[in-house]
Amino acid sequence: MTGQVAVVGSANIDLVVPVDHHPVPGETVLGGTLRRSPGGKGANQAVAAARAGQADTSFVAALGRDEHADILLRSLDDAGVRTDVVRRTDSPTGTALITVSADGENAIVVAPGANADLGAPEGEARDRVAQADVVLAQLEIPLDAVLGAARARRSGALLVLNAAPPAELTAEVWDAVDVLVVNEHEARALAGSEHDDARAAADDLTARVGTVVLTLGAAGCVVLQHDADPVTVAAPTVSAVDTTGAGDTFCGVLAAALAQGAGTVPAARRAVAAGALAVTRHGAQEAVPDAAAVTRLVR
Ligand code: ADP
């Protein structure tokens, strides 16, 4: 069984420049060689669902009509993502301006561009969402797009929300979410300021969402469900070179496995393995492993 996933989300071109130090206001610094790479949480997760998760994956998104859109579409197509329902708008394709200092710290400015034009899916995009077994969304797009996708789902299809970056959710969105995926920072932000402990924060979130998956970096993840014992899935020990996109790989593979009928814990095992493989390579979409490598690591 293939399983169908509709990823409703953002696409950005990452413009990355290495610098000795980040410029302070008013300062100009000369950096190293510019690297342009396809990114954005939605596009990264779609690539992961298709390549590492082998799901029949459609990307519901908005891109501009520029060269950056072509780079993104090429990367999505190479991974086998269906891009025919991607909308093109007159805004520039979403862009992230990233400086990376010698000590490895990033400073990032995101210009959402076309991502901000994405609304509730219509026409063929809506039909595609309605066919999906799993709808996977993040929060780099307007909340209306997430809500519209949730409403367009067929009955029985799961809404997986990766609440990144964390934002205020409406009651209707909370009610629609079946599986919430958050890292430690996002769990604390969503649960409110009273929590220092991400695990306690995630536990609180199970009062609002049936299943919460808390990712824990090198420690893997924990699956929390209301009225059930939490299940921790340890990550294999790997030598991490770049954690960019690890969370996105995790989400894409989790959604793909759920669409193929896996239970939440087995799906989380594949997602943890895929996330661990992703940190052994540089980049975001370039670092997504293939399905065979994930399967070898899970066994
Ligand atoms: P995010 O990238 O959203 O901050 P995490 O840091 O929690 O999310 O990482 C997501 C997943 O990536 C983890 O659940 C794990 O599977 C994998 N991962 C991240 N960092 C490491 C690491 N150092 N070693 C092994 N796996 C990792």
Short mmCIF file of N, CA and C in Angstrom, two decimals, residues 31-199:
data_model
loop_
_atom_site.label_atom_id
_atom_site.label_comp_id
_atom_site.label_asym_id
_atom_site.label_seq_id
_atom_site.Cartn_x
_atom_site.Cartn_y
_atom_site.Cartn_z
N GLY A 31 31.28 38.39 3.30
CA GLY A 31 31.12 36.98 3.62
C GLY A 31 31.84 36.10 2.61
N GLY A 32 31.63 34.79 2.75
CA GLY A 32 32.22 33.82 1.80
C GLY A 32 31.29 33.59 0.63
N THR A 33 31.35 32.40 0.07
CA THR A 33 30.59 32.09 -1.15
C THR A 33 29.11 31.84 -0.84
N LEU A 34 28.25 32.48 -1.64
CA LEU A 34 26.80 32.31 -1.48
C LEU A 34 26.39 30.90 -1.91
N ARG A 35 25.57 30.25 -1.08
CA ARG A 35 24.99 28.97 -1.46
C ARG A 35 23.48 29.13 -1.51
N ARG A 36 22.84 28.63 -2.58
CA ARG A 36 21.38 28.69 -2.67
C ARG A 36 20.86 27.28 -2.55
N SER A 37 19.98 27.03 -1.60
CA SER A 37 19.46 25.67 -1.54
C SER A 37 17.96 25.67 -1.25
N PRO A 38 17.27 24.63 -1.77
CA PRO A 38 15.83 24.53 -1.58
C PRO A 38 15.50 24.20 -0.14
N GLY A 39 14.55 24.93 0.44
CA GLY A 39 14.17 24.70 1.84
C GLY A 39 12.73 25.11 2.08
N GLY A 40 12.45 25.48 3.31
CA GLY A 40 11.06 25.74 3.73
C GLY A 40 10.52 24.45 4.33
N LYS A 41 9.85 24.58 5.47
CA LYS A 41 9.43 23.37 6.19
C LYS A 41 8.51 22.49 5.34
N GLY A 42 7.57 23.10 4.63
CA GLY A 42 6.63 22.30 3.84
C GLY A 42 7.35 21.52 2.75
N ALA A 43 8.20 22.19 1.99
CA ALA A 43 8.90 21.53 0.89
C ALA A 43 9.83 20.44 1.44
N ASN A 44 10.52 20.74 2.53
CA ASN A 44 11.41 19.73 3.12
C ASN A 44 10.62 18.48 3.54
N GLN A 45 9.47 18.71 4.14
CA GLN A 45 8.67 17.58 4.64
C GLN A 45 8.08 16.78 3.49
N ALA A 46 7.70 17.47 2.40
CA ALA A 46 7.18 16.76 1.23
C ALA A 46 8.27 15.88 0.61
N VAL A 47 9.48 16.41 0.51
CA VAL A 47 10.60 15.61 -0.03
C VAL A 47 10.83 14.38 0.86
N ALA A 48 10.76 14.57 2.18
CA ALA A 48 10.98 13.45 3.10
C ALA A 48 9.88 12.41 2.98
N ALA A 49 8.62 12.85 2.86
CA ALA A 49 7.50 11.90 2.77
C ALA A 49 7.62 11.05 1.51
N ALA A 50 8.05 11.69 0.40
CA ALA A 50 8.14 10.96 -0.87
C ALA A 50 9.40 10.09 -0.92
N ARG A 51 10.57 10.69 -0.59
CA ARG A 51 11.82 9.94 -0.80
C ARG A 51 12.05 8.93 0.32
N ALA A 52 12.05 9.40 1.56
CA ALA A 52 12.36 8.50 2.67
C ALA A 52 11.14 7.70 3.10
N GLY A 53 9.95 8.26 2.85
CA GLY A 53 8.73 7.59 3.30
C GLY A 53 8.02 6.82 2.21
N GLN A 54 8.41 7.06 0.96
CA GLN A 54 7.82 6.39 -0.21
C GLN A 54 6.30 6.48 -0.26
N ALA A 55 5.75 7.59 0.22
CA ALA A 55 4.31 7.81 0.09
C ALA A 55 4.03 8.55 -1.22
N ASP A 56 2.83 8.38 -1.71
CA ASP A 56 2.35 9.16 -2.87
C ASP A 56 2.07 10.57 -2.32
N THR A 57 2.97 11.50 -2.59
CA THR A 57 2.95 12.79 -1.87
C THR A 57 2.63 13.95 -2.81
N SER A 58 1.64 14.75 -2.44
CA SER A 58 1.33 15.97 -3.19
C SER A 58 1.70 17.17 -2.33
N PHE A 59 2.21 18.20 -2.99
CA PHE A 59 2.59 19.42 -2.27
C PHE A 59 1.59 20.52 -2.62
N VAL A 60 0.94 21.04 -1.59
CA VAL A 60 -0.04 22.12 -1.75
C VAL A 60 0.62 23.38 -1.21
N ALA A 61 0.99 24.29 -2.11
CA ALA A 61 1.83 25.42 -1.70
C ALA A 61 1.69 26.55 -2.71
N ALA A 62 2.30 27.68 -2.41
CA ALA A 62 2.33 28.81 -3.36
C ALA A 62 3.78 29.23 -3.58
N LEU A 63 4.14 29.35 -4.86
CA LEU A 63 5.47 29.79 -5.26
C LEU A 63 5.31 31.00 -6.17
N GLY A 64 6.39 31.76 -6.32
CA GLY A 64 6.39 32.86 -7.27
C GLY A 64 6.62 32.35 -8.69
N ARG A 65 6.90 33.30 -9.61
CA ARG A 65 7.16 32.90 -11.00
C ARG A 65 8.62 33.17 -11.32
N ASP A 66 9.49 32.93 -10.36
CA ASP A 66 10.89 33.31 -10.51
C ASP A 66 11.79 32.08 -10.56
N GLU A 67 13.08 32.39 -10.70
CA GLU A 67 14.09 31.33 -10.80
C GLU A 67 14.14 30.48 -9.51
N HIS A 68 13.87 31.12 -8.37
CA HIS A 68 13.89 30.37 -7.11
C HIS A 68 12.80 29.30 -7.08
N ALA A 69 11.66 29.62 -7.69
CA ALA A 69 10.59 28.62 -7.78
C ALA A 69 11.06 27.42 -8.60
N ASP A 70 11.81 27.69 -9.67
CA ASP A 70 12.30 26.60 -10.53
C ASP A 70 13.22 25.67 -9.75
N ILE A 71 14.08 26.25 -8.90
CA ILE A 71 15.01 25.43 -8.10
C ILE A 71 14.21 24.53 -7.15
N LEU A 72 13.19 25.12 -6.52
CA LEU A 72 12.37 24.34 -5.59
C LEU A 72 11.62 23.22 -6.31
N LEU A 73 11.02 23.55 -7.45
CA LEU A 73 10.23 22.54 -8.17
C LEU A 73 11.13 21.40 -8.64
N ARG A 74 12.36 21.72 -9.04
CA ARG A 74 13.29 20.68 -9.48
C ARG A 74 13.58 19.71 -8.32
N SER A 75 13.83 20.26 -7.15
CA SER A 75 14.15 19.42 -6.00
C SER A 75 12.96 18.53 -5.62
N LEU A 76 11.76 19.12 -5.63
CA LEU A 76 10.55 18.36 -5.30
C LEU A 76 10.32 17.26 -6.35
N ASP A 77 10.45 17.62 -7.63
CA ASP A 77 10.24 16.65 -8.71
C ASP A 77 11.25 15.50 -8.59
N ASP A 78 12.51 15.84 -8.31
CA ASP A 78 13.55 14.80 -8.19
C ASP A 78 13.21 13.79 -7.10
N ALA A 79 12.55 14.28 -6.05
CA ALA A 79 12.19 13.38 -4.95
C ALA A 79 10.91 12.59 -5.24
N GLY A 80 10.23 12.93 -6.34
CA GLY A 80 9.00 12.23 -6.69
C GLY A 80 7.74 12.85 -6.10
N VAL A 81 7.85 14.09 -5.63
CA VAL A 81 6.68 14.78 -5.08
C VAL A 81 5.81 15.27 -6.25
N ARG A 82 4.50 15.11 -6.12
CA ARG A 82 3.58 15.66 -7.14
C ARG A 82 3.45 17.17 -6.90
N THR A 83 3.79 17.96 -7.92
CA THR A 83 3.80 19.42 -7.77
C THR A 83 2.75 20.09 -8.64
N ASP A 84 1.85 19.28 -9.25
CA ASP A 84 0.90 19.86 -10.20
C ASP A 84 -0.13 20.78 -9.55
N VAL A 85 -0.34 20.68 -8.25
CA VAL A 85 -1.32 21.59 -7.63
C VAL A 85 -0.66 22.76 -6.90
N VAL A 86 0.65 22.94 -7.12
CA VAL A 86 1.33 24.11 -6.56
C VAL A 86 0.82 25.35 -7.28
N ARG A 87 0.42 26.37 -6.53
CA ARG A 87 -0.07 27.64 -7.14
C ARG A 87 1.10 28.56 -7.43
N ARG A 88 1.04 29.31 -8.51
CA ARG A 88 2.06 30.33 -8.79
C ARG A 88 1.41 31.68 -8.59
N THR A 89 2.07 32.59 -7.86
CA THR A 89 1.49 33.92 -7.63
C THR A 89 2.50 34.98 -8.06
N ASP A 90 2.06 36.24 -8.03
CA ASP A 90 2.94 37.32 -8.47
C ASP A 90 3.96 37.73 -7.40
N SER A 91 3.85 37.18 -6.21
CA SER A 91 4.83 37.50 -5.15
C SER A 91 6.13 36.75 -5.41
N PRO A 92 7.23 37.25 -4.87
CA PRO A 92 8.47 36.47 -4.99
C PRO A 92 8.37 35.18 -4.19
N THR A 93 9.03 34.14 -4.66
CA THR A 93 9.09 32.89 -3.89
C THR A 93 9.67 33.17 -2.50
N GLY A 94 9.16 32.48 -1.50
CA GLY A 94 9.65 32.66 -0.13
C GLY A 94 11.17 32.53 -0.08
N THR A 95 11.78 33.38 0.73
CA THR A 95 13.25 33.41 0.78
C THR A 95 13.73 33.51 2.22
N ALA A 96 14.74 32.72 2.57
CA ALA A 96 15.37 32.84 3.89
C ALA A 96 16.80 33.37 3.68
N LEU A 97 17.11 34.50 4.31
CA LEU A 97 18.46 35.07 4.24
C LEU A 97 19.21 34.58 5.47
N ILE A 98 20.24 33.80 5.27
CA ILE A 98 20.89 33.12 6.40
C ILE A 98 22.38 33.46 6.41
N THR A 99 22.86 33.99 7.53
CA THR A 99 24.32 34.09 7.70
C THR A 99 24.73 33.06 8.74
N VAL A 100 25.83 32.39 8.47
CA VAL A 100 26.35 31.37 9.38
C VAL A 100 27.72 31.83 9.84
N SER A 101 27.87 32.06 11.15
CA SER A 101 29.15 32.56 11.65
C SER A 101 30.13 31.42 11.88
N ALA A 102 31.39 31.77 12.10
CA ALA A 102 32.45 30.77 12.23
C ALA A 102 32.16 29.80 13.38
N ASP A 103 31.46 30.28 14.42
CA ASP A 103 31.15 29.37 15.53
C ASP A 103 29.89 28.53 15.27
N GLY A 104 29.37 28.58 14.02
CA GLY A 104 28.26 27.71 13.63
C GLY A 104 26.89 28.26 13.95
N GLU A 105 26.84 29.48 14.49
CA GLU A 105 25.53 30.06 14.83
C GLU A 105 24.89 30.68 13.58
N ASN A 106 23.56 30.47 13.44
CA ASN A 106 22.83 31.04 12.29
C ASN A 106 22.09 32.30 12.69
N ALA A 107 22.03 33.29 11.79
CA ALA A 107 21.08 34.40 11.94
C ALA A 107 20.21 34.36 10.68
N ILE A 108 18.90 34.38 10.86
CA ILE A 108 17.99 34.11 9.73
C ILE A 108 16.90 35.17 9.65
N VAL A 109 16.68 35.68 8.44
CA VAL A 109 15.51 36.53 8.17
C VAL A 109 14.71 35.82 7.09
N VAL A 110 13.41 35.59 7.35
CA VAL A 110 12.57 34.95 6.33
C VAL A 110 11.64 35.98 5.72
N ALA A 111 11.65 36.07 4.39
CA ALA A 111 10.66 36.88 3.66
C ALA A 111 9.63 35.89 3.10
N PRO A 112 8.42 35.83 3.68
CA PRO A 112 7.48 34.77 3.30
C PRO A 112 7.06 34.82 1.82
N GLY A 113 6.98 36.02 1.24
CA GLY A 113 6.64 36.12 -0.18
C GLY A 113 5.38 35.34 -0.52
N ALA A 114 5.49 34.46 -1.52
CA ALA A 114 4.31 33.72 -2.00
C ALA A 114 3.68 32.85 -0.93
N ASN A 115 4.45 32.42 0.06
CA ASN A 115 3.87 31.58 1.12
C ASN A 115 2.68 32.27 1.79
N ALA A 116 2.78 33.60 1.88
CA ALA A 116 1.71 34.36 2.55
C ALA A 116 0.44 34.42 1.69
N ASP A 117 0.56 34.06 0.40
CA ASP A 117 -0.60 34.07 -0.51
C ASP A 117 -1.42 32.79 -0.42
N LEU A 118 -0.87 31.79 0.29
CA LEU A 118 -1.57 30.50 0.35
C LEU A 118 -2.80 30.63 1.25
N GLY A 119 -3.94 30.22 0.71
CA GLY A 119 -5.17 30.24 1.51
C GLY A 119 -5.75 28.83 1.57
N ALA A 120 -7.02 28.72 1.89
CA ALA A 120 -7.69 27.42 1.90
C ALA A 120 -7.56 26.80 0.51
N PRO A 121 -7.25 25.50 0.42
CA PRO A 121 -7.10 24.89 -0.90
C PRO A 121 -8.40 24.92 -1.70
N GLU A 122 -8.24 25.18 -3.00
CA GLU A 122 -9.41 25.25 -3.89
C GLU A 122 -9.18 24.35 -5.10
N GLY A 123 -10.27 24.03 -5.79
CA GLY A 123 -10.18 23.29 -7.06
C GLY A 123 -9.42 21.98 -6.90
N GLU A 124 -8.44 21.78 -7.80
CA GLU A 124 -7.71 20.49 -7.80
C GLU A 124 -6.90 20.30 -6.53
N ALA A 125 -6.41 21.39 -5.96
CA ALA A 125 -5.64 21.27 -4.71
C ALA A 125 -6.56 20.74 -3.60
N ARG A 126 -7.78 21.24 -3.61
CA ARG A 126 -8.75 20.79 -2.61
C ARG A 126 -9.06 19.30 -2.81
N ASP A 127 -9.25 18.90 -4.08
CA ASP A 127 -9.52 17.49 -4.36
C ASP A 127 -8.38 16.61 -3.86
N ARG A 128 -7.16 17.08 -4.09
CA ARG A 128 -5.99 16.29 -3.68
C ARG A 128 -5.95 16.12 -2.16
N VAL A 129 -6.26 17.21 -1.47
CA VAL A 129 -6.29 17.13 0.01
C VAL A 129 -7.38 16.13 0.43
N ALA A 130 -8.51 16.18 -0.29
CA ALA A 130 -9.64 15.31 0.08
C ALA A 130 -9.34 13.83 -0.17
N GLN A 131 -8.35 13.55 -1.06
CA GLN A 131 -8.00 12.14 -1.35
C GLN A 131 -6.98 11.59 -0.36
N ALA A 132 -6.32 12.49 0.38
CA ALA A 132 -5.17 12.06 1.18
C ALA A 132 -5.58 11.23 2.39
N ASP A 133 -4.70 10.30 2.76
CA ASP A 133 -4.88 9.55 4.02
C ASP A 133 -4.36 10.39 5.18
N VAL A 134 -3.32 11.18 4.90
CA VAL A 134 -2.75 12.05 5.93
C VAL A 134 -2.52 13.43 5.32
N VAL A 135 -2.98 14.46 6.03
CA VAL A 135 -2.69 15.84 5.65
C VAL A 135 -1.66 16.35 6.65
N LEU A 136 -0.53 16.82 6.14
CA LEU A 136 0.58 17.26 7.00
C LEU A 136 0.79 18.76 6.79
N ALA A 137 0.70 19.54 7.87
CA ALA A 137 0.85 21.00 7.76
C ALA A 137 1.83 21.51 8.82
N GLN A 138 2.38 22.69 8.58
CA GLN A 138 3.23 23.40 9.54
C GLN A 138 2.71 24.83 9.62
N LEU A 139 3.42 25.69 10.34
CA LEU A 139 2.88 27.04 10.58
C LEU A 139 3.70 28.16 9.94
N GLU A 140 4.37 27.86 8.81
CA GLU A 140 5.03 28.92 8.04
C GLU A 140 4.09 29.48 6.98
N ILE A 141 2.82 29.07 7.03
CA ILE A 141 1.81 29.54 6.09
C ILE A 141 0.65 30.13 6.91
N PRO A 142 -0.25 30.91 6.27
CA PRO A 142 -1.37 31.46 7.03
C PRO A 142 -2.22 30.34 7.66
N LEU A 143 -2.73 30.62 8.85
CA LEU A 143 -3.54 29.62 9.57
C LEU A 143 -4.79 29.23 8.76
N ASP A 144 -5.28 30.15 7.93
CA ASP A 144 -6.44 29.85 7.07
C ASP A 144 -6.16 28.68 6.13
N ALA A 145 -4.92 28.58 5.67
CA ALA A 145 -4.56 27.49 4.77
C ALA A 145 -4.60 26.16 5.53
N VAL A 146 -4.13 26.18 6.77
CA VAL A 146 -4.15 24.97 7.60
C VAL A 146 -5.59 24.56 7.89
N LEU A 147 -6.38 25.55 8.26
CA LEU A 147 -7.78 25.29 8.60
C LEU A 147 -8.56 24.80 7.38
N GLY A 148 -8.32 25.45 6.23
CA GLY A 148 -9.00 25.05 4.99
C GLY A 148 -8.65 23.61 4.64
N ALA A 149 -7.39 23.23 4.83
CA ALA A 149 -6.97 21.85 4.53
C ALA A 149 -7.63 20.88 5.51
N ALA A 150 -7.72 21.30 6.76
CA ALA A 150 -8.35 20.43 7.78
C ALA A 150 -9.81 20.19 7.40
N ARG A 151 -10.47 21.23 6.94
CA ARG A 151 -11.89 21.09 6.56
C ARG A 151 -12.08 20.26 5.30
N ALA A 152 -11.09 20.30 4.41
CA ALA A 152 -11.21 19.58 3.13
C ALA A 152 -10.91 18.09 3.26
N ARG A 153 -10.36 17.68 4.40
CA ARG A 153 -10.02 16.26 4.60
C ARG A 153 -11.24 15.37 4.45
N ARG A 154 -11.00 14.14 3.99
CA ARG A 154 -12.11 13.18 4.01
C ARG A 154 -12.22 12.63 5.43
N SER A 155 -13.37 12.08 5.75
CA SER A 155 -13.53 11.57 7.11
C SER A 155 -12.61 10.37 7.29
N GLY A 156 -11.94 10.32 8.41
CA GLY A 156 -10.98 9.23 8.66
C GLY A 156 -9.55 9.60 8.33
N ALA A 157 -9.35 10.65 7.52
CA ALA A 157 -7.97 11.07 7.22
C ALA A 157 -7.40 11.80 8.44
N LEU A 158 -6.10 11.64 8.65
CA LEU A 158 -5.46 12.26 9.82
C LEU A 158 -4.89 13.63 9.48
N LEU A 159 -5.04 14.57 10.40
CA LEU A 159 -4.31 15.84 10.28
C LEU A 159 -3.12 15.78 11.23
N VAL A 160 -1.93 15.83 10.64
CA VAL A 160 -0.69 15.89 11.43
C VAL A 160 -0.20 17.33 11.36
N LEU A 161 -0.09 17.98 12.51
CA LEU A 161 0.39 19.37 12.53
C LEU A 161 1.75 19.43 13.20
N ASN A 162 2.72 19.95 12.45
CA ASN A 162 4.02 20.26 13.04
C ASN A 162 3.95 21.75 13.41
N ALA A 163 3.80 22.03 14.71
CA ALA A 163 3.54 23.41 15.14
C ALA A 163 4.84 24.23 15.16
N ALA A 164 5.38 24.43 13.98
CA ALA A 164 6.65 25.13 13.83
C ALA A 164 6.56 26.15 12.69
N PRO A 165 6.96 27.41 12.92
CA PRO A 165 7.29 27.96 14.23
C PRO A 165 6.02 28.04 15.09
N PRO A 166 6.18 27.98 16.41
CA PRO A 166 4.99 27.95 17.27
C PRO A 166 4.17 29.23 17.12
N ALA A 167 2.86 29.09 17.07
CA ALA A 167 1.96 30.24 16.93
C ALA A 167 0.69 29.94 17.68
N GLU A 168 -0.03 30.98 17.96
CA GLU A 168 -1.34 30.86 18.62
C GLU A 168 -2.28 30.10 17.68
N LEU A 169 -2.93 29.05 18.16
CA LEU A 169 -3.88 28.29 17.33
C LEU A 169 -5.30 28.59 17.77
N THR A 170 -6.23 28.58 16.82
CA THR A 170 -7.63 28.77 17.17
C THR A 170 -8.21 27.45 17.69
N ALA A 171 -9.35 27.55 18.38
CA ALA A 171 -9.98 26.34 18.92
C ALA A 171 -10.30 25.35 17.80
N GLU A 172 -10.71 25.88 16.64
CA GLU A 172 -11.08 24.96 15.55
C GLU A 172 -9.87 24.18 15.04
N VAL A 173 -8.71 24.84 15.00
CA VAL A 173 -7.50 24.13 14.58
C VAL A 173 -7.12 23.08 15.62
N TRP A 174 -7.12 23.47 16.89
CA TRP A 174 -6.81 22.50 17.95
C TRP A 174 -7.70 21.27 17.82
N ASP A 175 -8.99 21.50 17.61
CA ASP A 175 -9.93 20.38 17.55
C ASP A 175 -9.69 19.49 16.34
N ALA A 176 -9.14 20.08 15.28
CA ALA A 176 -8.95 19.31 14.05
C ALA A 176 -7.70 18.43 14.08
N VAL A 177 -6.73 18.78 14.93
CA VAL A 177 -5.44 18.09 14.89
C VAL A 177 -5.55 16.69 15.51
N ASP A 178 -5.06 15.68 14.77
CA ASP A 178 -5.01 14.32 15.30
C ASP A 178 -3.66 14.02 15.93
N VAL A 179 -2.59 14.45 15.27
CA VAL A 179 -1.24 14.20 15.77
C VAL A 179 -0.48 15.52 15.74
N LEU A 180 0.03 15.94 16.89
CA LEU A 180 0.81 17.17 16.99
C LEU A 180 2.29 16.79 17.14
N VAL A 181 3.14 17.34 16.28
CA VAL A 181 4.58 17.07 16.38
C VAL A 181 5.28 18.36 16.78
N VAL A 182 6.01 18.31 17.89
CA VAL A 182 6.71 19.51 18.38
C VAL A 182 8.10 19.13 18.88
N ASN A 183 9.05 20.07 18.76
CA ASN A 183 10.32 19.86 19.46
C ASN A 183 10.19 20.48 20.85
N GLU A 184 11.27 20.45 21.61
CA GLU A 184 11.15 20.85 23.02
C GLU A 184 10.77 22.33 23.15
N HIS A 185 11.38 23.17 22.33
CA HIS A 185 11.09 24.60 22.36
C HIS A 185 9.62 24.86 22.00
N GLU A 186 9.15 24.19 20.94
CA GLU A 186 7.76 24.39 20.49
C GLU A 186 6.76 23.89 21.54
N ALA A 187 7.08 22.78 22.20
CA ALA A 187 6.17 22.25 23.23
C ALA A 187 6.00 23.28 24.34
N ARG A 188 7.12 23.87 24.78
CA ARG A 188 7.03 24.86 25.86
C ARG A 188 6.26 26.08 25.40
N ALA A 189 6.51 26.54 24.18
CA ALA A 189 5.84 27.74 23.68
C ALA A 189 4.33 27.52 23.56
N LEU A 190 3.93 26.35 23.09
CA LEU A 190 2.50 26.09 22.89
C LEU A 190 1.75 25.89 24.21
N ALA A 191 2.44 25.28 25.17
CA ALA A 191 1.76 24.95 26.42
C ALA A 191 1.66 26.17 27.33
N GLY A 192 2.49 27.19 27.09
CA GLY A 192 2.43 28.39 27.93
C GLY A 192 3.66 28.50 28.80
N SER A 193 3.81 29.67 29.40
CA SER A 193 5.08 30.03 30.02
C SER A 193 5.35 29.31 31.34
N GLU A 194 4.34 28.65 31.90
CA GLU A 194 4.55 28.05 33.22
C GLU A 194 5.48 26.83 33.20
N HIS A 195 5.80 26.34 31.98
CA HIS A 195 6.61 25.13 31.89
C HIS A 195 8.05 25.40 31.48
N ASP A 196 9.01 24.88 32.31
CA ASP A 196 10.40 24.85 31.87
C ASP A 196 10.68 23.51 31.24
N ASP A 197 9.87 22.53 31.65
CA ASP A 197 10.13 21.16 31.26
C ASP A 197 9.28 20.80 30.03
N ALA A 198 9.97 20.49 28.93
CA ALA A 198 9.26 20.23 27.68
C ALA A 198 8.36 19.01 27.79
N ARG A 199 8.82 18.01 28.52
CA ARG A 199 8.05 16.78 28.67
C ARG A 199 6.71 17.06 29.39
#
